[in-house]
């Protein structure tokens, strides 16, 4: 090996070691009780098994898991997550097994690694099915341990940072998936720190020209903008010092993707968006937040309708802050965010911050609220089988901004922007949604499709007689919950309708063959449904009702089942012999030793009263009565003589009352 190559390998090893030491220092800064031995062991194991593996860029593979772990350290994740991040690729890309990880590192780290590995493994038939299935896997993983998705988000972020060595098609495919799935999930988890970078990197690869142009435009405005922001900060600082309010004030920079979104979706000019100045004020406590708000409104005139109290009414991901817009210096709009240090950490780190509370046993109720939506998504993935419906529900839940409305008793209800009273009704209770016939907003009757605004007090008027939703509601409701509940109602109605139709068809076929649901009990249909690969008899009847299965086909199986049942209960000649009593069957025929037995007249010889007759014990059809001179009888007697039984005409009864058929 050349001296130059040896030196390069040594430099790479030094770089990895240096990166690991930086990681340890970063974790120590927020966790003094760090188990350094655990992280060193994780690093040594990953380095050993990833040895000689290179990424597409040509750098040693070990750099990737170290960078993923560093991203998690940036949002102050626990050491279990950091260790799992260092080891997250060993099961998929090396000979190191999950069993070994469990034995050497414990169940928690193994569970996270297993969850991350599972998210990448399965292959599906269609693009849409693959996307939906991957999202479903992520949601299931999140419900098991939310750290799984946090490691996955960090993994995706580092992959996005190092995407350039891949070809254009792969870059765009990964960027598109990141923007559609990972960005919204980071947003939902409240991790702005990761969300904004994922979006900007995706924007860069999906719309390269627009990204470069926008970046140039932003850079042109930076100096002018900075001087104005500095002047605003100076004025606010001076006023707060006079009131003895301690605060950190900084300029707030919009991400490239958020600017691009406003230009394209809101049809606005760049200058209109970038002319808006933005600052963030971080204070010690909630009381100071409202004090600062008063100061801002005393300095500049607030813009009507642009104030949001997200401290009293937190967002779905527990984000809290006061938002206001005022007309600031030189008549330019100024956006202001005011929050406490704790709120700021939660805004930047999201669920990662709440996870620390859970680890320390504090604020569990807040953590549970934060992950409640994950459980809801898990319910949807169980209920919704159609990929398009599932994607629609997911996008509705991940992307929509919120409005806050109130019940008449003062309960706050979060709804996506554009929601209507029907959406509100289904949030309160499914039955209220199904039976809604009107709504009052702020004490006034309104059309049920009216769009709700922040602060509205909403009351739903229902009917006492259950009526069910209107199919038209599917076109106007905004929430995925309302859409899903309405679809489920109609799906149940349709299932009931096809079930009733199928049962009626089956009953008609049975009657034509002298049978009924009394003679053919539900157990028979349950057995037949399983034989035909249906989960239960109800499903079989629905398939008959929707004409997917022929009722005649089912009848054939019914007759066969009955025949087999009768064969099991077959009359034994020895049970009859020795009985001297004769009993009437109720059919105009007396069978020695038997009563209430099924008797049929053989069609081959059609016996009539007065003919000499004999009974033949059949399989499944009771006793068949033949004339003694019937040609079939002679043949049967020579083969199965033990099946014959003595029968005679019942002369006591009037022939006209007999139940046997003449036609």
PDB file of N, CA and C in Angstrom, residues 286 318 320 340-343 346 351 353-371:
ATOM      1  N   UNK A 286     -44.766  33.376  31.210  1.00  0.00           N
ATOM      2  CA  UNK A 286     -45.971  33.672  30.431  1.00  0.00           C
ATOM      3  C   UNK A 286     -46.448  35.099  30.678  1.00  0.00           C
ATOM      4  N   UNK A 318     -48.629  21.078  20.128  1.00  0.00           N
ATOM      5  CA  UNK A 318     -48.343  21.731  21.410  1.00  0.00           C
ATOM      6  C   UNK A 318     -47.460  22.970  21.265  1.00  0.00           C
ATOM      7  N   UNK A 320     -46.587  26.692  21.241  1.00  0.00           N
ATOM      8  CA  UNK A 320     -47.178  27.826  21.950  1.00  0.00           C
ATOM      9  C   UNK A 320     -46.394  29.100  21.656  1.00  0.00           C
ATOM     10  N   UNK A 340     -41.935  31.998  25.754  1.00  0.00           N
ATOM     11  CA  UNK A 340     -40.974  31.749  26.832  1.00  0.00           C
ATOM     12  C   UNK A 340     -39.839  30.874  26.301  1.00  0.00           C
ATOM     13  N   UNK A 341     -38.773  30.734  27.096  1.00  0.00           N
ATOM     14  CA  UNK A 341     -37.637  29.894  26.688  1.00  0.00           C
ATOM     15  C   UNK A 341     -38.068  28.440  26.513  1.00  0.00           C
ATOM     16  N   UNK A 342     -38.934  28.006  27.422  1.00  0.00           N
ATOM     17  CA  UNK A 342     -39.424  26.624  27.333  1.00  0.00           C
ATOM     18  C   UNK A 342     -40.240  26.434  26.055  1.00  0.00           C
ATOM     19  N   UNK A 343     -41.110  27.397  25.769  1.00  0.00           N
ATOM     20  CA  UNK A 343     -41.912  27.327  24.534  1.00  0.00           C
ATOM     21  C   UNK A 343     -41.012  27.344  23.301  1.00  0.00           C
ATOM     22  N   UNK A 346     -39.492  23.952  22.741  1.00  0.00           N
ATOM     23  CA  UNK A 346     -40.507  23.031  22.203  1.00  0.00           C
ATOM     24  C   UNK A 346     -40.798  23.358  20.742  1.00  0.00           C
ATOM     25  N   UNK A 351     -41.369  17.277  19.627  1.00  0.00           N
ATOM     26  CA  UNK A 351     -41.633  16.119  20.485  1.00  0.00           C
ATOM     27  C   UNK A 351     -40.368  15.641  21.182  1.00  0.00           C
ATOM     28  N   UNK A 353     -38.306  17.512  22.750  1.00  0.00           N
ATOM     29  CA  UNK A 353     -38.305  18.194  24.049  1.00  0.00           C
ATOM     30  C   UNK A 353     -39.270  17.521  25.010  1.00  0.00           C
ATOM     31  N   UNK A 354     -40.443  17.135  24.511  1.00  0.00           N
ATOM     32  CA  UNK A 354     -41.420  16.462  25.362  1.00  0.00           C
ATOM     33  C   UNK A 354     -40.936  15.072  25.768  1.00  0.00           C
ATOM     34  N   UNK A 355     -40.141  14.460  24.903  1.00  0.00           N
ATOM     35  CA  UNK A 355     -39.641  13.132  25.249  1.00  0.00           C
ATOM     36  C   UNK A 355     -38.753  13.202  26.480  1.00  0.00           C
ATOM     37  N   UNK A 356     -37.992  14.296  26.596  1.00  0.00           N
ATOM     38  CA  UNK A 356     -37.150  14.478  27.787  1.00  0.00           C
ATOM     39  C   UNK A 356     -38.010  14.580  29.044  1.00  0.00           C
ATOM     40  N   UNK A 357     -39.185  15.251  28.910  1.00  0.00           N
ATOM     41  CA  UNK A 357     -40.082  15.346  30.057  1.00  0.00           C
ATOM     42  C   UNK A 357     -40.592  13.963  30.437  1.00  0.00           C
ATOM     43  N   UNK A 358     -40.882  13.159  29.414  1.00  0.00           N
ATOM     44  CA  UNK A 358     -41.396  11.813  29.696  1.00  0.00           C
ATOM     45  C   UNK A 358     -40.325  10.985  30.412  1.00  0.00           C
ATOM     46  N   UNK A 359     -39.074  11.116  29.931  1.00  0.00           N
ATOM     47  CA  UNK A 359     -37.970  10.378  30.534  1.00  0.00           C
ATOM     48  C   UNK A 359     -37.804  10.754  32.012  1.00  0.00           C
ATOM     49  N   UNK A 360     -38.019  12.044  32.317  1.00  0.00           N
ATOM     50  CA  UNK A 360     -37.823  12.492  33.699  1.00  0.00           C
ATOM     51  C   UNK A 360     -39.086  12.371  34.537  1.00  0.00           C
ATOM     52  N   UNK A 361     -40.181  11.898  33.907  1.00  0.00           N
ATOM     53  CA  UNK A 361     -41.427  11.700  34.642  1.00  0.00           C
ATOM     54  C   UNK A 361     -42.250  12.952  34.785  1.00  0.00           C
ATOM     55  N   UNK A 362     -41.921  14.011  34.030  1.00  0.00           N
ATOM     56  CA  UNK A 362     -42.647  15.277  34.140  1.00  0.00           C
ATOM     57  C   UNK A 362     -43.552  15.496  32.933  1.00  0.00           C
ATOM     58  N   UNK A 363     -44.639  16.237  33.142  1.00  0.00           N
ATOM     59  CA  UNK A 363     -45.521  16.703  32.075  1.00  0.00           C
ATOM     60  C   UNK A 363     -45.961  15.592  31.138  1.00  0.00           C
ATOM     61  N   UNK A 364     -46.297  14.461  31.691  1.00  0.00           N
ATOM     62  CA  UNK A 364     -46.743  13.336  30.877  1.00  0.00           C
ATOM     63  C   UNK A 364     -47.998  13.672  30.087  1.00  0.00           C
ATOM     64  N   UNK A 365     -48.885  14.487  30.671  1.00  0.00           N
ATOM     65  CA  UNK A 365     -50.127  14.817  29.977  1.00  0.00           C
ATOM     66  C   UNK A 365     -49.840  15.554  28.671  1.00  0.00           C
ATOM     67  N   UNK A 366     -48.844  16.445  28.673  1.00  0.00           N
ATOM     68  CA  UNK A 366     -48.479  17.162  27.459  1.00  0.00           C
ATOM     69  C   UNK A 366     -47.898  16.203  26.431  1.00  0.00           C
ATOM     70  N   UNK A 367     -47.052  15.285  26.900  1.00  0.00           N
ATOM     71  CA  UNK A 367     -46.475  14.299  25.976  1.00  0.00           C
ATOM     72  C   UNK A 367     -47.574  13.448  25.349  1.00  0.00           C
ATOM     73  N   UNK A 368     -48.544  13.017  26.174  1.00  0.00           N
ATOM     74  CA  UNK A 368     -49.638  12.194  25.667  1.00  0.00           C
ATOM     75  C   UNK A 368     -50.463  12.944  24.638  1.00  0.00           C
ATOM     76  N   UNK A 369     -50.690  14.257  24.870  1.00  0.00           N
ATOM     77  CA  UNK A 369     -51.419  15.052  23.882  1.00  0.00           C
ATOM     78  C   UNK A 369     -50.655  15.096  22.567  1.00  0.00           C
ATOM     79  N   UNK A 370     -49.335  15.240  22.695  1.00  0.00           N
ATOM     80  CA  UNK A 370     -48.502  15.370  21.510  1.00  0.00           C
ATOM     81  C   UNK A 370     -48.552  14.121  20.637  1.00  0.00           C
ATOM     82  N   UNK A 371     -48.599  12.962  21.267  1.00  0.00           N
ATOM     83  CA  UNK A 371     -48.587  11.721  20.487  1.00  0.00           C
ATOM     84  C   UNK A 371     -49.984  11.180  20.210  1.00  0.00           C
TER      85      UNK A 371
END
